[in-house]
Coordinates of C-alpha atoms and ligand atoms in Angstrom, one line a residue:
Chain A
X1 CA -41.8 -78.3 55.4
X2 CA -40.6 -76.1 52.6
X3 CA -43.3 -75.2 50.2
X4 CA -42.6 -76.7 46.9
X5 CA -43.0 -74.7 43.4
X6 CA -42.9 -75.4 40.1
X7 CA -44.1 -73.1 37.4
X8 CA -42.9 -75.4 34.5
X9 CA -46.5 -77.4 35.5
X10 CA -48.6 -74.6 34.8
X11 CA -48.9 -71.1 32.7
X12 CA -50.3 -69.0 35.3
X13 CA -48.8 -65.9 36.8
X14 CA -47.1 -66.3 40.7
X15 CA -47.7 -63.9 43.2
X16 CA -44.8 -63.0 45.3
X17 CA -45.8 -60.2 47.1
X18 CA -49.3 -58.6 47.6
X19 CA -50.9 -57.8 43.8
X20 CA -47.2 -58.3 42.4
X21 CA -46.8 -61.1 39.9
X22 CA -44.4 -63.6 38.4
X23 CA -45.9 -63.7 34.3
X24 CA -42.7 -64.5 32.8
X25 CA -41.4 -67.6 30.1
X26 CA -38.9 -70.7 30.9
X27 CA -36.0 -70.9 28.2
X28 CA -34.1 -74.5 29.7
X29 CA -33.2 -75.3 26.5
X30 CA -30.9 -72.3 26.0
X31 CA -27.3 -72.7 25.6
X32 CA -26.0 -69.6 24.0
X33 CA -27.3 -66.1 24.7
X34 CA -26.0 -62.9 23.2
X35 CA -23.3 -64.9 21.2
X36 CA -20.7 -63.9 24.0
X37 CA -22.2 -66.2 26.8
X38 CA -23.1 -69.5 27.6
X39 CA -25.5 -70.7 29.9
X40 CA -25.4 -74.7 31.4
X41 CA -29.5 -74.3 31.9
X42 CA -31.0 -72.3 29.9
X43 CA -32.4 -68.9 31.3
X44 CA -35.2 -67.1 32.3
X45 CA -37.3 -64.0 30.5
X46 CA -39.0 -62.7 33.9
X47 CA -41.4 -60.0 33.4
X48 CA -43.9 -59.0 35.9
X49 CA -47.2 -57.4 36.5
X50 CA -48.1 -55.4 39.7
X51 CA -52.3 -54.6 40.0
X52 CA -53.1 -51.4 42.5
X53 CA -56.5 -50.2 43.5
X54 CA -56.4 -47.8 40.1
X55 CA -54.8 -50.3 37.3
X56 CA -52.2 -52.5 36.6
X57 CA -48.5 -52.5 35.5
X58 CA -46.7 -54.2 33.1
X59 CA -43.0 -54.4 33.8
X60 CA -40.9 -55.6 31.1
X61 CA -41.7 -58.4 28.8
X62 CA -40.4 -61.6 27.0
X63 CA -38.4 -62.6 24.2
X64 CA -40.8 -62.6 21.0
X65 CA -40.9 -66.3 20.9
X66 CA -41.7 -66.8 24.5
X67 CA -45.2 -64.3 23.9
X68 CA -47.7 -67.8 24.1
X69 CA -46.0 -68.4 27.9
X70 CA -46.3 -64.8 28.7
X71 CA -49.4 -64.2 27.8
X72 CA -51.4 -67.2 29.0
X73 CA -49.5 -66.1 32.7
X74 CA -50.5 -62.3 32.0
X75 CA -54.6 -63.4 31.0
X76 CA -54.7 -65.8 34.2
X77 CA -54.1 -62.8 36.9
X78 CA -55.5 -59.6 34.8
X79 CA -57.7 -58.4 31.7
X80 CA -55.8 -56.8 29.3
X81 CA -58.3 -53.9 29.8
X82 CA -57.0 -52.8 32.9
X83 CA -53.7 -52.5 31.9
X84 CA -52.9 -48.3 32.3
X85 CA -48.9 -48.7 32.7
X86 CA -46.3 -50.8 30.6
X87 CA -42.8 -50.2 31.8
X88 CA -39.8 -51.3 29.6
X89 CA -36.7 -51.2 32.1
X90 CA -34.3 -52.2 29.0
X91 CA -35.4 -52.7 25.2
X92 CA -33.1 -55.4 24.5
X93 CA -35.2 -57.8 22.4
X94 CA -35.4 -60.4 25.4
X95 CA -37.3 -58.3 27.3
X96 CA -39.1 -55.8 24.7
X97 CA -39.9 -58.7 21.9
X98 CA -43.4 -59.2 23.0
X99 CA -44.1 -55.5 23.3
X100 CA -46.0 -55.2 20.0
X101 CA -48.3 -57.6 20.7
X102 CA -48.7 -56.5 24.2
X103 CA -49.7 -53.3 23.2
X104 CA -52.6 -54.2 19.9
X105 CA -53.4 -56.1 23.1
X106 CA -53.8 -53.4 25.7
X107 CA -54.1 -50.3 22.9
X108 CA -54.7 -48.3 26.3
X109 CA -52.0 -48.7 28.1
X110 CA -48.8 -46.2 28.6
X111 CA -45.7 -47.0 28.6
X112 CA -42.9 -45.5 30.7
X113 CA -39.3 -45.8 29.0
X114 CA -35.6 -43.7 29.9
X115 CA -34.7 -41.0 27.6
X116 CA -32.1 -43.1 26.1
X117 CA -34.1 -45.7 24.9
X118 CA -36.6 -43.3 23.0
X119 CA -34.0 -43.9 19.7
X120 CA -33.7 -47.6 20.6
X121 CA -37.7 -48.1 20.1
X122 CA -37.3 -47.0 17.5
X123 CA -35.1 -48.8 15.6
X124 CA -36.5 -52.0 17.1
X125 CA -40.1 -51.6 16.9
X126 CA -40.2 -49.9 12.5
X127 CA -43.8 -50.5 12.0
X128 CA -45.7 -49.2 15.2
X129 CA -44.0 -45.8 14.1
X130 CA -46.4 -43.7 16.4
X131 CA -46.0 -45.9 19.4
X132 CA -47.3 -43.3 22.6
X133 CA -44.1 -43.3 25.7
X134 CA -43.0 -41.1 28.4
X135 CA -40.0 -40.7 29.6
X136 CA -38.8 -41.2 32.8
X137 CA -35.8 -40.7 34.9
X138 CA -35.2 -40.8 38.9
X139 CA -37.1 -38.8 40.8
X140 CA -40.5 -39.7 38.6
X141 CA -43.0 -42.0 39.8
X142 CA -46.7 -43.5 38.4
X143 CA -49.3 -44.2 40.3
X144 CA -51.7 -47.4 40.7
X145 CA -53.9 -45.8 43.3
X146 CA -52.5 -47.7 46.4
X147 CA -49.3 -49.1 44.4
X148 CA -46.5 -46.5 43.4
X149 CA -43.9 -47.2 40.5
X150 CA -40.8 -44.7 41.6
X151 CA -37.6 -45.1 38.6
X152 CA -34.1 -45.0 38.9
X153 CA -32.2 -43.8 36.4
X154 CA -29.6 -46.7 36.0
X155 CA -28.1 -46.1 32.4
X156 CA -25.1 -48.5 31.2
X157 CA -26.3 -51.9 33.0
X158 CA -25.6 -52.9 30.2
X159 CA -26.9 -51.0 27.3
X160 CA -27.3 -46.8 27.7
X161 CA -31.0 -47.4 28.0
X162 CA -31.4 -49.3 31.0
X163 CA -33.3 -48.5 34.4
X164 CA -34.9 -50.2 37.5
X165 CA -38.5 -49.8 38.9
X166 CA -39.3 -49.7 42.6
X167 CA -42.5 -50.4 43.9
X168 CA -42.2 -48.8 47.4
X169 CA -45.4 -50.2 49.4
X170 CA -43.7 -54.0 48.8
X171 CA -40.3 -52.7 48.8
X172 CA -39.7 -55.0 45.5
X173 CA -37.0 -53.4 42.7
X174 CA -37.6 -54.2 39.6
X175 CA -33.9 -54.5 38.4
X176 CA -33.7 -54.9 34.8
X177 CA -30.7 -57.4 33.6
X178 CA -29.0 -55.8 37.3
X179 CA -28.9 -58.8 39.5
X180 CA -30.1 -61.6 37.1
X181 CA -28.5 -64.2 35.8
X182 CA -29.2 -66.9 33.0
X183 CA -30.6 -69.9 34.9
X184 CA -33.6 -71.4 34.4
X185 CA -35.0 -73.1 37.2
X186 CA -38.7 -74.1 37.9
X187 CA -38.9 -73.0 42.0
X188 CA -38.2 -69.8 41.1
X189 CA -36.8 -68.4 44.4
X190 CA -33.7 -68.1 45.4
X191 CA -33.4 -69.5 48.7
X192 CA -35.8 -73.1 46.5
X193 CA -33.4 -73.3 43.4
X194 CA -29.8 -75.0 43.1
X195 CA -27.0 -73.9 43.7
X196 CA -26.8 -70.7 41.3
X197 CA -23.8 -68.5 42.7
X198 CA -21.7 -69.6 39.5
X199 CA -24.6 -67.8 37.1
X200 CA -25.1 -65.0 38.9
X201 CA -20.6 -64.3 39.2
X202 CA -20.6 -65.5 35.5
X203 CA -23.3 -63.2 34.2
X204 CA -21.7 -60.1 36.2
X205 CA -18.1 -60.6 34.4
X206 CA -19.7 -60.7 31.1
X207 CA -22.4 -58.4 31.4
X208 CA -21.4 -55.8 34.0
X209 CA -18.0 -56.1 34.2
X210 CA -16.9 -53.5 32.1
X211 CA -19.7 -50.7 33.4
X212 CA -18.5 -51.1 37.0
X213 CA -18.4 -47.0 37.4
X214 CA -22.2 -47.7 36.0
X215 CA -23.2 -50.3 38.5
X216 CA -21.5 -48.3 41.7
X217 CA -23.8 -45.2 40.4
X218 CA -26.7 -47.6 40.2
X219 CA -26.1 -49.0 43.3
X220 CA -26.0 -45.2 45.4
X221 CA -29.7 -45.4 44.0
X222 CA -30.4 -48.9 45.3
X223 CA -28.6 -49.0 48.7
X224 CA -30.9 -46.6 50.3
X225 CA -33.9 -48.3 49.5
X226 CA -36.3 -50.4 51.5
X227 CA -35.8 -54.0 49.8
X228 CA -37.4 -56.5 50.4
X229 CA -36.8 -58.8 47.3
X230 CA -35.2 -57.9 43.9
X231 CA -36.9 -58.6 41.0
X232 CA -34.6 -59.1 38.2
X233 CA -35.2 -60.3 34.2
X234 CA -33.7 -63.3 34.5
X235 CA -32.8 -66.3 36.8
X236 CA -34.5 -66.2 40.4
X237 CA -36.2 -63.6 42.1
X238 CA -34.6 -62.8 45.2
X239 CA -36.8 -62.9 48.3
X240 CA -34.3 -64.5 50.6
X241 CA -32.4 -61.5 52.1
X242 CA -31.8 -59.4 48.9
X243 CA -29.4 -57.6 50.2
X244 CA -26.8 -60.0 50.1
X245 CA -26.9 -59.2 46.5
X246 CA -26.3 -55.7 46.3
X247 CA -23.4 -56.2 48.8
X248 CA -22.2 -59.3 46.3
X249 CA -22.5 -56.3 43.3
X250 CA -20.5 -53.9 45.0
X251 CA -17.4 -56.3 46.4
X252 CA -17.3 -57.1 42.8
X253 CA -17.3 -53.5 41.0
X254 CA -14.5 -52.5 43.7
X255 CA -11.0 -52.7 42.1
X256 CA -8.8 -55.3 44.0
X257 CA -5.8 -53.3 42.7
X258 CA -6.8 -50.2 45.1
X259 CA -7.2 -51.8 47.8
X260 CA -3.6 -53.6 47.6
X261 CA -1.2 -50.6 46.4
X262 CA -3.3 -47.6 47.9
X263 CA -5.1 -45.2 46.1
X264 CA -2.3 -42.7 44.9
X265 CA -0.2 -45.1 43.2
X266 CA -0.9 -45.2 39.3
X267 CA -0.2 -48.5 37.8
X268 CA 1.7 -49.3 34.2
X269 CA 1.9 -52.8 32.6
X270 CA 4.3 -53.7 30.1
X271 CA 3.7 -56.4 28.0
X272 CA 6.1 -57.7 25.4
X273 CA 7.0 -60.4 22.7
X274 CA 10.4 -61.0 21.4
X275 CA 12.4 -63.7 19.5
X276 CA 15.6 -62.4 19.2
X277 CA 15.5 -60.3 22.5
X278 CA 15.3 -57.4 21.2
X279 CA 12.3 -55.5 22.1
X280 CA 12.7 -57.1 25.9
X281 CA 15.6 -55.4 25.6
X282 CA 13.7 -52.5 24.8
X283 CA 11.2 -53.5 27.6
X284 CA 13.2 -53.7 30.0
X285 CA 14.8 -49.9 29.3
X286 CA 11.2 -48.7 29.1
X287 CA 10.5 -50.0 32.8
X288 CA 13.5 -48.9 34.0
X289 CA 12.6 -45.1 32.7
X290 CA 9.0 -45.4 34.2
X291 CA 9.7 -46.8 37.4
X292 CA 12.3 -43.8 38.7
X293 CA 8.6 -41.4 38.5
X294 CA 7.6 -41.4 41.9
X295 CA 4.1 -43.2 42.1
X296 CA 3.8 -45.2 39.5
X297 CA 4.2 -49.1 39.9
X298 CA 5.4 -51.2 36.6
X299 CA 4.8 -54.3 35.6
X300 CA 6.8 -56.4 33.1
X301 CA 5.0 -59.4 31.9
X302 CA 6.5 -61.5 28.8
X303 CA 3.7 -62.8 26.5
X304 CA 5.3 -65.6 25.7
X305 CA 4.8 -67.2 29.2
X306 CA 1.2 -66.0 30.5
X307 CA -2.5 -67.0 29.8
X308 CA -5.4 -64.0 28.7
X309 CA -7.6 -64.4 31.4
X310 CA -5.6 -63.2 34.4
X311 CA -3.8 -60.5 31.7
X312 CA -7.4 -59.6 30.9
X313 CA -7.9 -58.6 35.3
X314 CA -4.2 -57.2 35.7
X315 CA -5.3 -55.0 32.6
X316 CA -8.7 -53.9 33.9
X317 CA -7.3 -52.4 37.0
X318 CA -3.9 -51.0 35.3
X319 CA -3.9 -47.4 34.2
X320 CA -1.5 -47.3 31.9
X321 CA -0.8 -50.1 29.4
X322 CA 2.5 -50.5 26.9
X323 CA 2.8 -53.2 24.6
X324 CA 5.7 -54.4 22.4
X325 CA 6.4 -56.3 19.9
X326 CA 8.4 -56.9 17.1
X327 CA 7.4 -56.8 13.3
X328 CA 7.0 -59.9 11.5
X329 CA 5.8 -60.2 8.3
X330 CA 4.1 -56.7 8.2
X331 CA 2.1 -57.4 11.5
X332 CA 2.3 -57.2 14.7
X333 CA 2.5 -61.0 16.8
X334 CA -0.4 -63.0 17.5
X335 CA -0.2 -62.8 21.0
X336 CA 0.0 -59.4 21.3
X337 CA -3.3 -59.4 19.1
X338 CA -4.9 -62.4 21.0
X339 CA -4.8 -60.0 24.5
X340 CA -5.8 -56.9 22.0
X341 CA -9.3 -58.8 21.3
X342 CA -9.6 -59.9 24.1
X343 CA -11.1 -56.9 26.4
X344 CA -14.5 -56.6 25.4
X345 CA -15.0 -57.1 29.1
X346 CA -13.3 -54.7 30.7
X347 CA -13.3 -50.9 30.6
X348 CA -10.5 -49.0 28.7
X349 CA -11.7 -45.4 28.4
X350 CA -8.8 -43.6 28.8
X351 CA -6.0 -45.8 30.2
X352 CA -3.2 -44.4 28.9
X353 CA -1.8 -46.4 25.8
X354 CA 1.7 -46.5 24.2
X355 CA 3.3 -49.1 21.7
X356 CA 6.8 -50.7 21.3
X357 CA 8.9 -52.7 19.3
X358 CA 12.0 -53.7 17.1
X359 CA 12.0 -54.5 13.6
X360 CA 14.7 -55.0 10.7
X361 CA 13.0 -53.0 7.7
X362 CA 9.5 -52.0 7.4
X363 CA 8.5 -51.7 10.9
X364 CA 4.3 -51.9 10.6
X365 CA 3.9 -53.4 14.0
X366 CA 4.2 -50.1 16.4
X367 CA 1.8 -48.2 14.3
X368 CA -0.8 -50.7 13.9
X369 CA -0.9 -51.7 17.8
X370 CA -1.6 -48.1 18.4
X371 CA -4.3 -47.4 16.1
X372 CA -5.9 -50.9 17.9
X373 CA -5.6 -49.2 21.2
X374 CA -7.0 -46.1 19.8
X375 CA -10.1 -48.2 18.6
X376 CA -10.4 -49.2 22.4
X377 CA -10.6 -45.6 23.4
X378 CA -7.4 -45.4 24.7
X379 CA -5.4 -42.6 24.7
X380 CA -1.9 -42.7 23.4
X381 CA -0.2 -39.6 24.4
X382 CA 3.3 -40.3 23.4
X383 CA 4.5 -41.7 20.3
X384 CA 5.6 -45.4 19.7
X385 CA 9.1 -46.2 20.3
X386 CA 10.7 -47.7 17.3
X387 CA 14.4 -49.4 17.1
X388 CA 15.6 -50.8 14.1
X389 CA 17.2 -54.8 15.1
X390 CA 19.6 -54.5 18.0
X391 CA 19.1 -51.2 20.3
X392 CA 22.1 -49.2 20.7
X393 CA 23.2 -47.7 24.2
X394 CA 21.6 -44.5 22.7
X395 CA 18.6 -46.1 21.5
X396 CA 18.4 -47.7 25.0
X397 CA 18.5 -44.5 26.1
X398 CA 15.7 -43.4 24.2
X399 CA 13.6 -46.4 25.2
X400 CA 14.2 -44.9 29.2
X401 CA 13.7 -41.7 28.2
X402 CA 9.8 -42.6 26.7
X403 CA 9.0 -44.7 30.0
X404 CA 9.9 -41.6 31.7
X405 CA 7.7 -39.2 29.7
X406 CA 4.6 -42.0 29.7
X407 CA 5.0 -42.3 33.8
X408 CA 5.2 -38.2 34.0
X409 CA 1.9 -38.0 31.5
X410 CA 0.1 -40.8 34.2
X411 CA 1.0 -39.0 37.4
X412 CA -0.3 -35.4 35.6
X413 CA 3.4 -33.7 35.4
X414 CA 2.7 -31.2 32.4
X415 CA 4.7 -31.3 29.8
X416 CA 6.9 -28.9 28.2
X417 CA 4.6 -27.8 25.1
X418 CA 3.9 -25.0 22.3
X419 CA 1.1 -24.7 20.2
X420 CA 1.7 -27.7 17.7
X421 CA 0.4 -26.8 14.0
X422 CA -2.1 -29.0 12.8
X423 CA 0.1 -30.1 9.9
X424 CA 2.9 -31.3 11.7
X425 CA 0.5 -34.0 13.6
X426 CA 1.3 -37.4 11.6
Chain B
X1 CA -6.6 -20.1 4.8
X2 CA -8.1 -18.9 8.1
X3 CA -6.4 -20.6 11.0
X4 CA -7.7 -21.3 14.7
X5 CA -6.5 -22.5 17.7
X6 CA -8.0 -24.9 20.0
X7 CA -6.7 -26.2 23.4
X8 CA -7.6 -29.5 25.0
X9 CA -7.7 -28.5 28.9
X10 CA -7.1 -32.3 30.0
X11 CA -3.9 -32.7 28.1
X12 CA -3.3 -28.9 28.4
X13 CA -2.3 -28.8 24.2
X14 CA -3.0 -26.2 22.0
X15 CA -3.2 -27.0 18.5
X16 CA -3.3 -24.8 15.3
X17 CA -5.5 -25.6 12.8
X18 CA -7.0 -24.5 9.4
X19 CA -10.5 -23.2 9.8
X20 CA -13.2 -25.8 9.7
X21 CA -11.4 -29.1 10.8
X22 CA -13.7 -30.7 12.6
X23 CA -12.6 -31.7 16.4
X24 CA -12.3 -35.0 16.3
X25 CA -9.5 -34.5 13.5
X26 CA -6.9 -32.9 15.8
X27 CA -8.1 -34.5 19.3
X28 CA -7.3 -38.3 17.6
X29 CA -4.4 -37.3 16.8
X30 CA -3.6 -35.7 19.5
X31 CA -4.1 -38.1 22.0
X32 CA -6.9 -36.1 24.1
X33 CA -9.1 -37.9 26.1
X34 CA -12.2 -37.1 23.8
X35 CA -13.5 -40.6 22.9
X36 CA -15.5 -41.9 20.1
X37 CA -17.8 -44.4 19.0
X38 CA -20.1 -44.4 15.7
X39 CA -17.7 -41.0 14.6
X40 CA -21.1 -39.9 12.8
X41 CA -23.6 -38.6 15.0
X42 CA -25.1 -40.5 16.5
X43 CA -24.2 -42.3 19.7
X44 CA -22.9 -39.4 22.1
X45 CA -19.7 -41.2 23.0
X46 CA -17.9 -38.1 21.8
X47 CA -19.9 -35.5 23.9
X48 CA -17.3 -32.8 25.0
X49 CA -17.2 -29.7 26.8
X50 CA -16.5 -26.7 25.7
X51 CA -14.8 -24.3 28.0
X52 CA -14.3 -21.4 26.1
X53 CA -15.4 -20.1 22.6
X54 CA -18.9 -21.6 22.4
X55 CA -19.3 -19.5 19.6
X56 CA -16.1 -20.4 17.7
X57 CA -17.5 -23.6 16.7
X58 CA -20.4 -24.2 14.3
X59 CA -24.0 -24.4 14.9
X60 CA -25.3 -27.5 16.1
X61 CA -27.3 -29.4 13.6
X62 CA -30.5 -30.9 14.4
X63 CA -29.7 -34.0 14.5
X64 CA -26.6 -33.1 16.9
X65 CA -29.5 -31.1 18.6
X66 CA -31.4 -34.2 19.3
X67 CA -28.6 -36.5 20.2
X68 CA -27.1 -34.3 22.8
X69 CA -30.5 -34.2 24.4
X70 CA -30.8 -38.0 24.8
X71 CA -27.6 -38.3 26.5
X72 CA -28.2 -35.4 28.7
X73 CA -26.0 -33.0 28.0
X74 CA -24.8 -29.8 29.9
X75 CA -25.7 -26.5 28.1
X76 CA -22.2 -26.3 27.0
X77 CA -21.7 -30.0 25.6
X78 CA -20.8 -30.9 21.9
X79 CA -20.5 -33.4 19.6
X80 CA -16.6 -33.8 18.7
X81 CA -17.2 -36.3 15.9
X82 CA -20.0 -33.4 14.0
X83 CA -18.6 -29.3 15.7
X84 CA -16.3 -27.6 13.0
X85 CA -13.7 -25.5 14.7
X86 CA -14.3 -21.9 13.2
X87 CA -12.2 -19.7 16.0
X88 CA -10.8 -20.2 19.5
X89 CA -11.8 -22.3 21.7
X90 CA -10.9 -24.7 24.6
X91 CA -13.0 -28.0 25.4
X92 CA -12.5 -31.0 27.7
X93 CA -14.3 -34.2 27.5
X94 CA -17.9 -34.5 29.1
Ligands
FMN1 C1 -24.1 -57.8 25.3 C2 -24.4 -56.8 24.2 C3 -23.6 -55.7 24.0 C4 -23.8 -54.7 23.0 N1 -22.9 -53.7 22.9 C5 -23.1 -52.8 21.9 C6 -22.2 -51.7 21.8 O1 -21.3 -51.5 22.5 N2 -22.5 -50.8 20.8 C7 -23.5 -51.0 19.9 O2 -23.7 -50.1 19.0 N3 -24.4 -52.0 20.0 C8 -24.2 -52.9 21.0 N4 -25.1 -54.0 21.2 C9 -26.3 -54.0 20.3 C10 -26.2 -54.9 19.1 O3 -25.1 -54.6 18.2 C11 -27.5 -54.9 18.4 O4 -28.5 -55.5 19.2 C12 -27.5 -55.6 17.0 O5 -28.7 -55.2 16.4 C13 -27.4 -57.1 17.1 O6 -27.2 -57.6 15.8 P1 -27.4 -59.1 15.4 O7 -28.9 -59.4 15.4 O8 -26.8 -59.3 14.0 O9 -26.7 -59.9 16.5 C14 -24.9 -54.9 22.1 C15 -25.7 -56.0 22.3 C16 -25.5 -56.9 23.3 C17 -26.4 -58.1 23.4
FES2 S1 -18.7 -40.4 18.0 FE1 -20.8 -41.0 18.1 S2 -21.7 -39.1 18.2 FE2 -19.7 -38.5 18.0
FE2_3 FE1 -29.8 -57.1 28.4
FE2_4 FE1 -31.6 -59.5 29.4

């Protein structure tokens, strides 16, 4: 018979492996988290203690209005006396907001941050001012006598501060927000809760998603190790063949794209809106200038009939992006703007950018699309393309001619170039 | 005025510029893959690295000092958003 658990009937802490404990809070009554995520059932605030023959660890803690749960589950497994080691994997204010109190509680205890999150402490914690850290990065390690705390330096899952924790004598990782997901669920365990494959995908695509360089880095640190169960900061802890996980983490962080078209291939996505067919005109020129550079593969999408979401996935893995549209009324078109805010998921460092479009007199729309894309990080290495109302066969021309030198900039041909003086840069 | 000449090794681009335009100027408009975040300081985002002509740019504050040590940087890494460009010099991002 399975074991049953149930840690909304009690506030003590749960020991999963040998002197490593569950002392974390329930949050069922969540619904929103980080404005940009919902959650059906609430979440989790999992923080952990570990107790070795010289002292005990604090990993992580709970959100500030989640202390009562967290410490009642702390003071039932250890004294706050023979707490030597406080570990903050990630200061986001879910998982540091009980760290003040923690430490008027345990005034001797150390506490073991990243570099990165040195400024972060700062500016979350103002009044304990001379709060006492180390910092740690891979390769460092604490001891408990006969338990060891080893860190990996896992920055950008999801904030530049973050790391994991391994305890190598119970081969348990410590993962930080790597691996969790918001579900809130009273067995704990992932092979005792429901069904909770729909969290974890969901909190990857918001939360990971656009740090997937981040999380395969991570994961050269994690692969190697022993595991025996991940211990992540929220949802289940994962005792039931971990490594499922990690596998899960690295089908999703590998582009689809690459594996379809080959590795060599560089791929462009035009995007367009137009009323009067004008800039598809334009469009269309731009593609057929592009696609005669060996190596690249373009895509020509109308606006008009396609949904953000799977734009949003065709963008992530493109590496150059163009989008056109005409002016109206000063502005850009909505659409155009709709997909523009709509990539705070994915990661657009340095795709290569380039903007597009007709107009009759003023012409705003070009400009203002590529300053947007230069807000995303993009670069934009070749100026907009501009026609005024109907292209001419020249213009047309012109419109090949700038698909040709965007395709030439993404496959690395060099351009023909002087030194440009500083004042003739618009 | 004094004028200088950086180059951006990624785009391969030399630019001209009057003494003491501050990298981030020219790279933007550019189009060199130097990006940027808070443009004051204070994130790192912009971290580049400089190639030639260390010695062409101007001293690191303290504040650049301490950010470039929190995000790791290489001995030869800057701050585009805060280094001045006072003489030659080439740079790549970080
Ligand atoms: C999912 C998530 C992503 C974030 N991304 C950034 C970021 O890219 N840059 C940044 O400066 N701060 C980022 N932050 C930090 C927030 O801006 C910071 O916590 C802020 O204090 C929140 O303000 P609020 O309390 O008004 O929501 C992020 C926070 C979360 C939760
Ligand atoms: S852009 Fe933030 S430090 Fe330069
Ligand atoms: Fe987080
Ligand atoms: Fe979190």
């Amino acid at each position: 018979m399975k074991t049953s658990v149930d840690v909304s009937a009690h506030r003590e802490g749960v020991e999963f492996a040998d002197g490593v404990y569950w002392v974390g809070a329930l949050d069922p009554n969540l619904r929103t988290f980080d404005i940009i995520l919902t959650t059906a059932n609430g979440t989790t605030y999992n923080s952990y203690l570990v107790r070795g023959s010289d002292g005990v660890a604090v990993i992580d803690t709970v959100k500030e209005n989640f202390s009562d749960e967290f410490f009642a589950r702390l003071e039932s497994v250890a004294d706050y006396s023979e707490i030597k080691v406080i570990v903050l994997n990630h200061l986001e204010p879910d998982h540091s907001g009980a760290l003040p109190e923690l430490m008027r509680r345990a005034p001797q205890a150390h506490l073991y941050i990243s570099q990165r999150a040195t400024s972060m402490l700062k500016a979350l914690l103002h009044g304990e001012a001379d709060l006492q850290y180390t910092t740690v990065k891979t390769g460092d390690s604490v001891s408990l006598g006969d338990r060891t705390l080893a860190f990996l330096h896992t920055p950008f899952l999801h904030w530049p501060d973050t790391q994991c924790t391994y305890v190598e004598e119970e081969g348990v990782l410590f993962s930080g927000d790597v691996f969790g997901c918001h579900y809130c669920d009273k067995r704990l365990y992932n092979d005792l809760v429901g069904d909770f494959r729909f969290s974890f995908d969901y909190y990857y695509a918001h939360i990971m998603r656009p740090f997937k360089k981040h999380v395969m880095d991570a994961l050269k640190l994690i692969e190697p190790l022993h595991l025996k169960q991940i211990a992540p900061t929220h949802g289940p802890i994962l005792r039931d063949r971990p490594r499922r996980y990690v596998t899960h983490y690295r089908e999703l962080s590998t582009s689809a794209l690459a594996r379809s078209i080959g590795e060599q291939d560089r791929s462009m996505i035009i995007f367009y809106m137009s009323s009067y067919g004008n800039t598809a005109r334009m469009a269309e020129a731009i593609s057929e200038g592009a696609s005669s550079i060996e190596g690249v593969r373009v895509s020509l999408y109308d606006l008009q009939g396609g949904e953000t979401d799977p734009f949003v996935d065709l963008i992530e893995e493109a590496d150059a992006l163009l989008f056109g549209s005409p002016t109206i009324n000063g502005d850009a078109v909505k659409p155009v703007w709709d997909l523009l805010s709509s990539l705070a998921v994915v990661n657009l460092k340095g795709k290569l950018g380039a903007a597009f479009g007709s107009y009759g007199w003023s012409g705003e729309a070009v400009r203002m699309i590529e300053d947007r894309m230069r807000g995303l990080k993009m670069n934009i290495p070749v100026q907009g393309q501009r026609v005024k109302l109907i292209p001419t066969d020249e213009e047309l021309q012109d419109c090949q001619d700038f698909g040709r030198q965007i395709a030439e900039v993404l496959v690395g041909k060099p351009q023909e170039k002087g030194v440009i003086d500083f004042a003739d840069l618009a | 005025m004094a004028k200088a000449k950086i180059t951006f090794e990624d785009i391969e681009q030399t630019v001209s510029v009057p003494a003491g335009t501050r990298v981030i100027e020219v790279s933007e408009r550019i189009g060199a893959g130097i990006i940027y975040g808070c443009r004051e300081g204070d994130c790192g985002t912009c971290m580049m690295h400089v190639l030639e002509g260390w010695n062409n740019l101007t001293e690191p504050s303290v504040l650049e000092e301490k950010v470039l040590k929190e995000n790791m940087a290489g001995r030869h890494d800057r701050l585009a958003c805060q280094a001045q460009i006072i003489g030659d010099c080439k740079v790549k991002p970080a």
